[in-house]
XYZ file of C-alpha atoms in Angstrom:
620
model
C -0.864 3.769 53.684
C -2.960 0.886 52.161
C -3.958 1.754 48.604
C -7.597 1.525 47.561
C -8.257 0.173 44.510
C -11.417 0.394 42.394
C -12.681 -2.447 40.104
C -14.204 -0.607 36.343
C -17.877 -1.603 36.121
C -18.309 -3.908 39.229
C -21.669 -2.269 39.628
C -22.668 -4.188 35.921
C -22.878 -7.190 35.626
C -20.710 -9.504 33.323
C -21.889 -10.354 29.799
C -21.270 -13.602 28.319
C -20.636 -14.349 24.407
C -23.719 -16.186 24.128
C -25.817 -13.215 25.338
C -24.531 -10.735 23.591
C -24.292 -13.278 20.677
C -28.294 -13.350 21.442
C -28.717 -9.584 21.185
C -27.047 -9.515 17.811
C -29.139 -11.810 16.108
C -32.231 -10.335 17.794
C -31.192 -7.335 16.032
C -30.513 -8.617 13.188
C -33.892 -9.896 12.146
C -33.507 -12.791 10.765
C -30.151 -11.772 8.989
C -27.383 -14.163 8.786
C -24.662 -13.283 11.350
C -21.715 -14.742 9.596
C -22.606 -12.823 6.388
C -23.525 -9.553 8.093
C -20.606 -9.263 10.362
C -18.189 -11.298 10.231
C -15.031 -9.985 7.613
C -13.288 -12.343 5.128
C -10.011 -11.004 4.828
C -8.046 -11.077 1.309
C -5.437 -12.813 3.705
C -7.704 -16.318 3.566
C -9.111 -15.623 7.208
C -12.359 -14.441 8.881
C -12.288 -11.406 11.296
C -15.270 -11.725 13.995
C -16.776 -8.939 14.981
C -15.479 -8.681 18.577
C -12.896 -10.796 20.611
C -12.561 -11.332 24.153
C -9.978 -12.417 26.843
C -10.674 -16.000 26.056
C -9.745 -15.507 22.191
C -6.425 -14.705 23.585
C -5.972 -17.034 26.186
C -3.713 -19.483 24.994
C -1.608 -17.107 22.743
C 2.282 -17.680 23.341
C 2.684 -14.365 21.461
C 1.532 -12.456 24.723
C 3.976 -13.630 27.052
C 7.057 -11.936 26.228
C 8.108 -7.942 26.688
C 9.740 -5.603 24.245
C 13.153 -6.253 23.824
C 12.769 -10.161 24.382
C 12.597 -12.984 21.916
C 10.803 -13.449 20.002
C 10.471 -9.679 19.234
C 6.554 -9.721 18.628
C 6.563 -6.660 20.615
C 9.502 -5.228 19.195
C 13.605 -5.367 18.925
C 14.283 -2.282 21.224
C 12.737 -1.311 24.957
C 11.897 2.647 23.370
C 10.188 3.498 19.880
C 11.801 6.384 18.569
C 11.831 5.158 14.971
C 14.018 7.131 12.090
C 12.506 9.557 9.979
C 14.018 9.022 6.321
C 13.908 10.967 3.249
C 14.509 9.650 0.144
C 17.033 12.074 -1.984
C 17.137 11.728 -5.746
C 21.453 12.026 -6.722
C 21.719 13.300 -10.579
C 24.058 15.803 -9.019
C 26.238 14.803 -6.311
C 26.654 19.014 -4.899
C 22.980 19.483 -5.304
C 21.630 16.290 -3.404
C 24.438 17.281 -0.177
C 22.910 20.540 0.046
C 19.342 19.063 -0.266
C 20.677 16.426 2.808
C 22.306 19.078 4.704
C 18.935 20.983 4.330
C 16.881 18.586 5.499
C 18.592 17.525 8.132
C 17.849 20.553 10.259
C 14.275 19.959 9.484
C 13.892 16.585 11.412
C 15.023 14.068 9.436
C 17.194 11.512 10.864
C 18.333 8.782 8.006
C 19.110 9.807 4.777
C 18.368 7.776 1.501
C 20.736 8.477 -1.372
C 19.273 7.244 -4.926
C 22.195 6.786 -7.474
C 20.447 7.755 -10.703
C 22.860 7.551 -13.780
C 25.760 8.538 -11.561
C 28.197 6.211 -10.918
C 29.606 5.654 -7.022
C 33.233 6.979 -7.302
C 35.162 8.011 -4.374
C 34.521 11.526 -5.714
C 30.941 11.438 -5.775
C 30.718 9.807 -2.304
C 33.166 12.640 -0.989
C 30.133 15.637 -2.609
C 27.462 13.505 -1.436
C 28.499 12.950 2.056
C 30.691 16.796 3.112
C 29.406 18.340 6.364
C 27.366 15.020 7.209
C 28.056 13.985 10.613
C 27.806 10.400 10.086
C 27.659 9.820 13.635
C 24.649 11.187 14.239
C 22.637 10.010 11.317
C 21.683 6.614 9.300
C 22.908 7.003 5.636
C 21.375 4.589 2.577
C 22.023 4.418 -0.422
C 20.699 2.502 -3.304
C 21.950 1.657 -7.139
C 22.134 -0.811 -9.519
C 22.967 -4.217 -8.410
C 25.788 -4.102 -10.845
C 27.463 -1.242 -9.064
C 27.310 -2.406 -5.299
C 30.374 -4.112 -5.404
C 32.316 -0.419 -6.682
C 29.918 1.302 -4.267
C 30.943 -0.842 -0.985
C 34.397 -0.452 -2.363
C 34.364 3.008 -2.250
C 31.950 3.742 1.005
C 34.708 1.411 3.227
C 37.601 3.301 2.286
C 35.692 6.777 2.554
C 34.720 5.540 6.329
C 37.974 4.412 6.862
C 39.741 7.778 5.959
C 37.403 9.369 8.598
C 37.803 7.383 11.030
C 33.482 6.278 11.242
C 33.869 2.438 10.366
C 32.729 1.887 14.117
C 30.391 4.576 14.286
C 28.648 4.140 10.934
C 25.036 3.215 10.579
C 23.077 2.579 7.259
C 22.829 0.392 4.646
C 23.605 -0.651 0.433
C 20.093 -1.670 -1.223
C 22.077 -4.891 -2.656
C 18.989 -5.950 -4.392
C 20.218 -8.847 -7.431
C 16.184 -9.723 -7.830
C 15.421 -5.921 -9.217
C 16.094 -7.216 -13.227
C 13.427 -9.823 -12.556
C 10.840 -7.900 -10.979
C 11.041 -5.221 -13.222
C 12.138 -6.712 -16.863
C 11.014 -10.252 -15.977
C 15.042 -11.121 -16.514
C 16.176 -13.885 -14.706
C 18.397 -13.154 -11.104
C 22.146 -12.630 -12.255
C 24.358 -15.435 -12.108
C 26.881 -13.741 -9.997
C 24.043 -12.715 -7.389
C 25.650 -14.819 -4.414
C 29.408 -14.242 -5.789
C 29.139 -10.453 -5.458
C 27.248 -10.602 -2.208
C 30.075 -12.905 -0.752
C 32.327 -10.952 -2.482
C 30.449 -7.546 -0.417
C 30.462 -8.987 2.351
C 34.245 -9.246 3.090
C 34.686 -5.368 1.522
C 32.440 -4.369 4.967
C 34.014 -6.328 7.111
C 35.523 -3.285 8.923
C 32.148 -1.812 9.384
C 29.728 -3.665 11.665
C 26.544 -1.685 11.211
C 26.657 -1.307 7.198
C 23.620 -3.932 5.720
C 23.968 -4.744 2.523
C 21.710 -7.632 1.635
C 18.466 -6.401 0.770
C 14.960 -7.966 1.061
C 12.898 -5.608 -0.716
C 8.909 -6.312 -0.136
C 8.241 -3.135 -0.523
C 8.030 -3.952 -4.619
C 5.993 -6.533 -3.766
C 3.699 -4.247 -1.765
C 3.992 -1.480 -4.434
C 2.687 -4.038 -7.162
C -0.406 -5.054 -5.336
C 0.895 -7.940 -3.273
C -1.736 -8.740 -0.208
C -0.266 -8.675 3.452
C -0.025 -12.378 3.745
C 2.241 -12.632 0.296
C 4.398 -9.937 1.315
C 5.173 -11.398 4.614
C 5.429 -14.530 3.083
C 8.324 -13.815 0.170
C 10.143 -11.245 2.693
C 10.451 -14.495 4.908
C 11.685 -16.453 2.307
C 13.984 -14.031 0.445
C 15.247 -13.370 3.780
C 15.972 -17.315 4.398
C 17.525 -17.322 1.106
C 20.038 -14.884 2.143
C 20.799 -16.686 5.334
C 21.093 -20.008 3.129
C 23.091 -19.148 0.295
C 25.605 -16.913 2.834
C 25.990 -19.679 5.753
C 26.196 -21.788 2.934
C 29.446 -19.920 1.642
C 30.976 -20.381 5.495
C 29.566 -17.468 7.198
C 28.413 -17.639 10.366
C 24.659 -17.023 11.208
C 25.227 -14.341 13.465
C 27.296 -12.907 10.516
C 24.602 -12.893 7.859
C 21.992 -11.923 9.907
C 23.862 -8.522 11.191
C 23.804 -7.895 6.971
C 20.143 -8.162 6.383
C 17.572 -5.676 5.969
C 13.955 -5.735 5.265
C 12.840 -2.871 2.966
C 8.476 -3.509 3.929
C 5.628 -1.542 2.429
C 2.870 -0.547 4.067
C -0.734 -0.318 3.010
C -3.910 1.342 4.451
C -5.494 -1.445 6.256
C -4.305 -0.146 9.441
C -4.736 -3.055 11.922
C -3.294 -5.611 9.492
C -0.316 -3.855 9.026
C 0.000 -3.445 12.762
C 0.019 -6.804 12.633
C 1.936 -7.737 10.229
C 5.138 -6.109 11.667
C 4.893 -7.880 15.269
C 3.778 -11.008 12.730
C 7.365 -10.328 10.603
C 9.881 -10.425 13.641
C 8.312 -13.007 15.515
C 9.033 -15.108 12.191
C 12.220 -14.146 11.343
C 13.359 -14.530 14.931
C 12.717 -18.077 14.964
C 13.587 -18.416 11.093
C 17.110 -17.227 12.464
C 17.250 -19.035 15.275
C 16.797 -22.136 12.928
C 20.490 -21.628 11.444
C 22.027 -21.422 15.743
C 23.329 -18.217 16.241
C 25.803 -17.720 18.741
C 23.722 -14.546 20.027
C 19.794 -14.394 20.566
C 20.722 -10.588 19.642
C 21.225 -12.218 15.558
C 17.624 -12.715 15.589
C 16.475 -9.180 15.280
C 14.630 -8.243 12.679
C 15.822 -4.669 11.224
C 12.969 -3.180 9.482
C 12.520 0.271 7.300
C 8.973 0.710 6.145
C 7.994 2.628 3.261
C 3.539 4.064 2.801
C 2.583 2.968 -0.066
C 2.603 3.656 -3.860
C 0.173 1.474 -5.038
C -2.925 3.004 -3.032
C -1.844 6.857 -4.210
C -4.023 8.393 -6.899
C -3.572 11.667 -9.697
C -6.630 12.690 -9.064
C -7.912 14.404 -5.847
C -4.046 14.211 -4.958
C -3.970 15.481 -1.510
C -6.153 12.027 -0.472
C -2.890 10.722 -0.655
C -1.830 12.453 2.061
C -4.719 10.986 4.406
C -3.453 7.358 2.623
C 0.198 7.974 3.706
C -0.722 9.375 7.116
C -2.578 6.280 8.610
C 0.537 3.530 6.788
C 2.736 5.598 8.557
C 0.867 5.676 12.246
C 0.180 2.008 12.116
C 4.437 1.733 10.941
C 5.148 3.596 13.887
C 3.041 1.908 16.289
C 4.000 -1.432 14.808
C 7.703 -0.351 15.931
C 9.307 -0.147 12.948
C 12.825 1.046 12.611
C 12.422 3.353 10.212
C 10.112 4.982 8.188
C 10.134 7.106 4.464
C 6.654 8.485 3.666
C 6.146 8.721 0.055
C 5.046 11.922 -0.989
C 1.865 12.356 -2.491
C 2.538 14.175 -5.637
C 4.636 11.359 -6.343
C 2.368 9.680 -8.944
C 2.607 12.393 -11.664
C 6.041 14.908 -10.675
C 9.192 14.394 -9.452
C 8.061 15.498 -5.454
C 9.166 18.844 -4.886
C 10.151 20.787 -1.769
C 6.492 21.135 -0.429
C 5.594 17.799 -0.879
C 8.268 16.518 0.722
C 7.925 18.745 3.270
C 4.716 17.708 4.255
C 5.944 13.894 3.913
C 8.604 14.615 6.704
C 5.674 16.482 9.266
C 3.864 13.563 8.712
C 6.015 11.670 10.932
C 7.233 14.666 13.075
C 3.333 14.963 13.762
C 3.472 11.219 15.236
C 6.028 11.937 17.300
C 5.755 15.417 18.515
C 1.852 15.831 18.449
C 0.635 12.133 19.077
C 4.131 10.798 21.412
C 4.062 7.604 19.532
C 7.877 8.037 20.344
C 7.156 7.472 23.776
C 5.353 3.962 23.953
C 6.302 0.952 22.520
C 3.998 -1.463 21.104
C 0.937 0.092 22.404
C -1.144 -2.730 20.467
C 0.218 -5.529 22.735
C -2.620 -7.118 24.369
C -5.158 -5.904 22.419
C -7.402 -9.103 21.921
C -8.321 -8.049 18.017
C -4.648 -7.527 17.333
C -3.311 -10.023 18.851
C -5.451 -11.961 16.872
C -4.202 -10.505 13.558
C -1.181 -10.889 14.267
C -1.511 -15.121 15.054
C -3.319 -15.193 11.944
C -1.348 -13.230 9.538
C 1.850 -14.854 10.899
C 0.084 -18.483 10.335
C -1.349 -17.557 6.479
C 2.175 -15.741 5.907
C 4.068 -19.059 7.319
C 2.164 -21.611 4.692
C 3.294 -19.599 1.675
C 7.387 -19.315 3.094
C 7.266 -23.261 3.777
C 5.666 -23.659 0.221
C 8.486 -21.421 -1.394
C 10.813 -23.237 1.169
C 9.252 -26.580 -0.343
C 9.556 -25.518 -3.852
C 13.512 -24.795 -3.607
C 13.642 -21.016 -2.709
C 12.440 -17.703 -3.094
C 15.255 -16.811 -6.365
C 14.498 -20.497 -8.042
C 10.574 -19.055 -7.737
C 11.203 -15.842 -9.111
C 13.477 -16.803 -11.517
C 10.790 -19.224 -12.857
C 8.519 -15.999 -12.387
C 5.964 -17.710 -10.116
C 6.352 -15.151 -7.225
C 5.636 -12.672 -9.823
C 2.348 -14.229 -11.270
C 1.076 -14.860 -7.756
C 1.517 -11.023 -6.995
C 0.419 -9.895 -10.604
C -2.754 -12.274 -9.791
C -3.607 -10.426 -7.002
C -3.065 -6.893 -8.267
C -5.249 -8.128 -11.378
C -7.585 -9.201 -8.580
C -7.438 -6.111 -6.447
C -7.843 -3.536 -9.813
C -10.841 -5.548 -10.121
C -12.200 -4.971 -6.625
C -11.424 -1.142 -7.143
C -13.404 -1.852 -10.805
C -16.246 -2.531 -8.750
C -15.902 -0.396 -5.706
C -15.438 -3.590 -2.938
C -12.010 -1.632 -2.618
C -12.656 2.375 -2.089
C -9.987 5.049 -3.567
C -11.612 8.114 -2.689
C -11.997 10.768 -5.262
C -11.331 8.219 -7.727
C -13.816 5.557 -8.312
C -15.961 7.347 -5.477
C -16.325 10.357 -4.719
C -14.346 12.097 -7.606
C -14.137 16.159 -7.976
C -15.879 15.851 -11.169
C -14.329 19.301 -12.311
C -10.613 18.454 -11.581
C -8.345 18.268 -14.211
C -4.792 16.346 -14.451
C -3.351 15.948 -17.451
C -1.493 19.591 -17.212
C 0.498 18.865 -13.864
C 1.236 15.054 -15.382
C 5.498 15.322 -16.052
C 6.631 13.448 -18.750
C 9.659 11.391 -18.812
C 11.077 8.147 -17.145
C 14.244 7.467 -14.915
C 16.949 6.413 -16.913
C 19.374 4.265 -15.600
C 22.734 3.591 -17.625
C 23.974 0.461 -15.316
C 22.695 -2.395 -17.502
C 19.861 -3.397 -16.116
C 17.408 -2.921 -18.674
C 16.449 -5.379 -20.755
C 18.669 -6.131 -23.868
C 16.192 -6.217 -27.199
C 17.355 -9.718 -27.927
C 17.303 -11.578 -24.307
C 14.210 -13.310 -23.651
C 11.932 -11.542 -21.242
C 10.006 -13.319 -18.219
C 7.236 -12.569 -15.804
C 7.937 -9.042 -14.227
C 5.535 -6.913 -11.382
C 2.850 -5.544 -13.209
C 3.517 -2.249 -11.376
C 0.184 -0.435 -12.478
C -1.352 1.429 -9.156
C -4.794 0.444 -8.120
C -6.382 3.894 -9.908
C -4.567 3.663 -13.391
C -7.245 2.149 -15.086
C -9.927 5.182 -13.774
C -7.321 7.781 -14.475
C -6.871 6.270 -17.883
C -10.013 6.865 -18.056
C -10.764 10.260 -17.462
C -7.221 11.369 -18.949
C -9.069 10.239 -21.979
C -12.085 12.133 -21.245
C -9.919 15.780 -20.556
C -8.083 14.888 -23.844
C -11.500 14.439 -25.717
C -12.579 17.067 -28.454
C -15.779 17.377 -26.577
C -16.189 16.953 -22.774
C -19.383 14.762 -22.558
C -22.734 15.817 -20.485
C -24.731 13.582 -18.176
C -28.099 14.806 -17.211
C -30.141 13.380 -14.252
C -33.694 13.168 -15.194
C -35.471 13.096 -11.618
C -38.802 12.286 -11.116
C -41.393 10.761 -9.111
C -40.543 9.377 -5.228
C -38.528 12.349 -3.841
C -36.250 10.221 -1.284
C -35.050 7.882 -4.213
C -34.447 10.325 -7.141
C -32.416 12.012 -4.891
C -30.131 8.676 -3.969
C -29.987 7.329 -7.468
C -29.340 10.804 -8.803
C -26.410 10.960 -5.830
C -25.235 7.788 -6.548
C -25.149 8.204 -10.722
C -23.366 11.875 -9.928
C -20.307 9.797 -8.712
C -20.469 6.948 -11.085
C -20.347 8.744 -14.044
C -18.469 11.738 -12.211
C -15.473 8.948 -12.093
C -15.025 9.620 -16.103
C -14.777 13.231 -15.727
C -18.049 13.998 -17.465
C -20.083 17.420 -17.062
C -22.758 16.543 -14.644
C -26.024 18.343 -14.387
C -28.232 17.849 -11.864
C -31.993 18.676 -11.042
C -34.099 19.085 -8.084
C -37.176 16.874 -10.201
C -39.748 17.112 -13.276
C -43.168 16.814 -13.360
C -43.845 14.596 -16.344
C -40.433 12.321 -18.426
C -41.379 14.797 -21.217
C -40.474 17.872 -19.843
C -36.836 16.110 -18.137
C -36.100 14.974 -21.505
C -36.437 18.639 -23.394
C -34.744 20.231 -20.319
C -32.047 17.710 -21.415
C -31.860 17.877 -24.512
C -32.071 21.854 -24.255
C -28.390 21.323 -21.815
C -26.902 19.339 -24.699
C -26.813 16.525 -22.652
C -25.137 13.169 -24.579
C -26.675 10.900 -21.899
C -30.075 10.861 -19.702
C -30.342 9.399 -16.306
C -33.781 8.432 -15.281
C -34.058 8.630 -11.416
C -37.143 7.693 -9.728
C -38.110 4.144 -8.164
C -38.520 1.025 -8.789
C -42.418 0.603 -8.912
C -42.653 4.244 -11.165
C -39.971 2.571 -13.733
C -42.228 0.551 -15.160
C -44.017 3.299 -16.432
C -42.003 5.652 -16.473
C -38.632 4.252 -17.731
C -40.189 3.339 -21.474
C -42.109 6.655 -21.656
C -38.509 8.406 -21.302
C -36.797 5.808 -23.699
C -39.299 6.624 -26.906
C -40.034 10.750 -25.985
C -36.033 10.786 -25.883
C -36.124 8.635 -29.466
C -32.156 8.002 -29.869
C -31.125 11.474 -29.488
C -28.596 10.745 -26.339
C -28.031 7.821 -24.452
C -30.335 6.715 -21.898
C -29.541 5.120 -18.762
C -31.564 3.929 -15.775
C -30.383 3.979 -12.627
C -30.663 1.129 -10.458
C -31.993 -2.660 -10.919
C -35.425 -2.783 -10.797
C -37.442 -5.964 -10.482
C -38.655 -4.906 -14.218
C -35.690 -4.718 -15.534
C -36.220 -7.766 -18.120
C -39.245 -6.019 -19.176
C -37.508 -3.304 -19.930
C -34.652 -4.543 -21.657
C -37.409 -6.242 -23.744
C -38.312 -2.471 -24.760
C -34.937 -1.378 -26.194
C -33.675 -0.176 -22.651
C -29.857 -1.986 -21.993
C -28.164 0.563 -19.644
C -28.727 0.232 -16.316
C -26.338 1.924 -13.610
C -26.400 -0.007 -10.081
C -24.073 -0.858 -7.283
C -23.768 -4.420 -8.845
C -22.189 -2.819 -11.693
C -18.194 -2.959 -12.869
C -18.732 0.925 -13.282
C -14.334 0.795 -15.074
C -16.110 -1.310 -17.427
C -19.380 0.871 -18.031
C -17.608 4.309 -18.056
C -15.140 2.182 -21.046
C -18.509 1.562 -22.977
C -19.618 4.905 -22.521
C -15.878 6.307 -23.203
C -16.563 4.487 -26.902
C -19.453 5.775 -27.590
C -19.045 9.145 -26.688
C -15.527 10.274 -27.035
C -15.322 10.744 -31.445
């Protein structure tokens, strides 16, 4: 039987660029294309508005299938990624029966976090009874210092069960931690210890140990490109110093893991994964493995901290839900989503609850289990992913070029490149060019925080905080992209008096009602008392309505042509008894700065840096 087959949209006919490049700018009026529509990326590249077959063309990355080098479509032929949760050990009883527990809940790779407790036989014995370490991936992660005891101890535990064979999981060897978080230089016995590590696991093939841990650099505000970049080159540094010390490539490769984060720019990070293995397959393949296999890339991905707010908490869970969809279709191997009370509390068992149905929703709801790489061939990622891989690849050969990713960050250079951009980024967020709902947009205005704030940091007895008399580097700033606002507004809960904005509306209906919308959430993001009004008849009668409320500052909201009049009739009826703000830019804005007027609320504004002022003047 002949099968009949029916060509989509014969009946139309084809479009070319140049027409519906036409179109646009008829639309446009006049406009400028490039500045209208056409996206430049924090990654040092422009994103068009639409791509076509012919973008694609004369991609290499298209031609290959999951499963085959280089791996831009993936390192397995199925997608059923592992669903970790991270498991805070204080007590080595309580954290098995938290593992046990969660374990029947859908969780398939454990991630044991040695806090204070040292990694004796004993404690590895509580920590792993009644696992069946057959069936699941195990982690664990402690103090640089301690990984040495810790493989030690894990080998000869395997051993005595009989799992060396079976094992899967991994030791968070990580010897750049004192330098990215105390600015203290790498330890000199970094590449001993690791050499020294990686004869203790000789008996157990699937145990990594050597950690490249972007996920810091992700955490601290690190763009996509950067990330990539340093993961590629602390990677290479591994395979360097190891081969170097007579291991084989295959050898070191088998060892390393990639610990990525993963923001909220959900195409980009798509990317960047099928970007990342592509790499590192022909980074490995560089050093001549003896199997293509070596050139895998094994990747866990982590959502991000960096992005997750205090305030309207539960945002976080939106945040955490799209980094891990775009993880999953990006085929990583595994994937922790950070819960979202984890900015102010120790996550408890209904946050991480909803952290592990996160990813049991992707699987069991949306079957992203079930397809593997379901981006490949898209023209726009596909695109991404050429040009993330080719910004990523000039910073590795630079790092390459400037003798390695430990000289750099032991000269803290990777460190101010990433603190630059998180200065950068809080800046955007300053602004509003980068959005953090219900923080510097948007905010509840009635919320409060400070009471479900815990106190307290992580102590660590291992040595690796900084001794008071060694001298002190560059370290990650660390400071998530809504500390400054909830500084902020901490302040303002904490104040004596909580302060009261009133909108003064008047005039043109449509734009008191914008600029009174738009100065609700700009000085909403301080946590002040708005009060709002549907509109006055004359500035006289606003300003006693406000001054009846108590109000400590008056927004005038009208338009631009009635703020000439209007604005200075407002400024001397209200005579110094609150502040008084206009809201917008109008074209008389000189004029009325001339007049004693200097507040002026727009989208132009840095509203962190207004609501500071404001902060000053009102909080006694």
């Amino acid at each position: 039987m002949s099968e009949k087959k029916e060509k989509l949209f014969d009946m139309f006919p084809e479009t070319t660029y140049e027409e519906w490049r036409a179109k646009v700018e008829a639309d446009l009026k006049g406009a400028d294309f490039d500045k209208k529509l056409v996206w430049r990326t924090n990654e040092g590249f422009n994103v068009q508005p639409v791509y076509r077959a012919a973008d694609i063309a004369d991609f290499k990355t298209t031609n290959s299938l999951p499963g085959e080098y280089p791996y831009v479509r993936g390192t397995r032929t199925e997608n059923d990624w592992l669903t970790r949760q991270e498991i805070r050990v204080e007590d080595p009883q309580e954290a098995n029966a938290l593992a046990l527990d969660v374990l029947n809940k859908g969780v398939t790779s454990l991630g044991f976090k040695l806090k204070g407790v040292d990694p004796t036989p004993e404690v590895l014995a509580a920590l792993l009874d009644g696992i069946y370490l057959d069936c699941v991936e195990v982690n664990f992660k402690c103090c640089p210092r301690k990984a040495v005891e810790l493989a030690k101890n894990l080998v000869a535990y395997l051993k005595e069960k009989g799992m060396e064979e079976k094992f899967r999981g991994s030791i968070d060897y990580n010897p750049c931690k004192p330098a990215f978080k105390h600015g203290r230089q790498i330890p000199a016995w970094a590449v001993e210890n690791a050499k020294e590590i990686m004869e203790i696991v000789a008996p157990v093939p699937n145990l990594r140990f050597l950690a490249v841990n972007s996920v810091k650099l992700c955490n601290s505000g690190a763009y996509i490109y950067q990330e990539l970049g340093y993961a590629l080159a602390w990677g290479t540094q591994w395979m360097t110093s190891m081969t170097d010390a007579g291991y084989t490539a295959d050898a070191v490769a088998h060892r390393i893991k990639f610990n990525m984060g993963i923001s909220t720019n959900f195409f980009m990070e798509i990317a960047k994964f099928r970007a990342a293995r592509m790499l590192w397959a022909q980074i490995v393949k560089q050093y001549d493995p003896a199997d293509l296999e070596s050139c895998k890339m094994m990747v866990h991905a982590a959502t991000s901290k960096f992005n997750q707010t205090i305030y309207d908490a539960y945002v976080n869970l939106l945040r955490s839900q799209t980094e891990a969809f775009s993880a999953a279709v990006a085929g990583v191997d595994s994937i922790t989503s950070v819960p979202f009370d984890t900015p102010y509390k120790q996550p408890d068992a209904f946050s991480e609850r909803i952290a592990r149905n996160q990813q049991l929703l992707l699987k069991e709801e949306s079957h992203l289990d079930k397809v593997i790489d379901p981006a490949g061939g898209s023209y726009y990622v596909e695109e991404l992913t050429v040009a993330i891989a080719e910004q990523a690849w000039k910073l590795f050969l630079s790092v390459e070029e400037a003798g390695g990713f430990f000289k750099l960050v032991n000269e803290g250079k990777v460190q101010e490149a990433v603190n630059e951009s998180c200065k950068k980024r809080h800046t955007d967020v300053a602004r509003r060019k980068e959005i953090l709902l219900g923080t510097n947009q948007y905010p509840n205005i009635n919320e409060k925080a400070s009471d479900k704030i815990e106190k307290g940091a992580c102590k660590c007895a291992c040595g690796c905080a900084p001794e008071e008399d060694a001298p002190q580097g560059v370290a990650l700033c660390g400071r998530r992209a809504a500390t400054d606002f909830e500084e902020l507004r901490l302040a303002t809960e904490a104040a004596a008096k909580r302060p009261k904005v009133f909108m003064l509306t008047i005039g043109n209906l449509a734009m008191r009602l914008a600029r009174a919308q738009f100065s609700t959430n700009f000085f909403g993001c301080a946590g002040y008392e708005i009060i709002d009004n549907l509109g006055y008849k004359t500035v006289e009668e606003g300003v006693d309505a406000a001054l009846e409320k108590g109000a400590d500052v008056v927004v005038l909201c009208s338009s631009d042509d009635e703020y000439a009049e209007l604005a200075p009739a407002a400024f001397k009826y209200l005579d110094g008894r609150a502040e008084f703000v206009v809201a917008g830019a109008p074209a008389c804005m000189e004029d009325l700065k001339a007049a004693g007027i200097k507040d002026f609320v727009h989208v132009r504004c840095n509203v962190l840096d207004t609501l500071k002022d404001f902060n000053a003047r009102l909080l006694k």
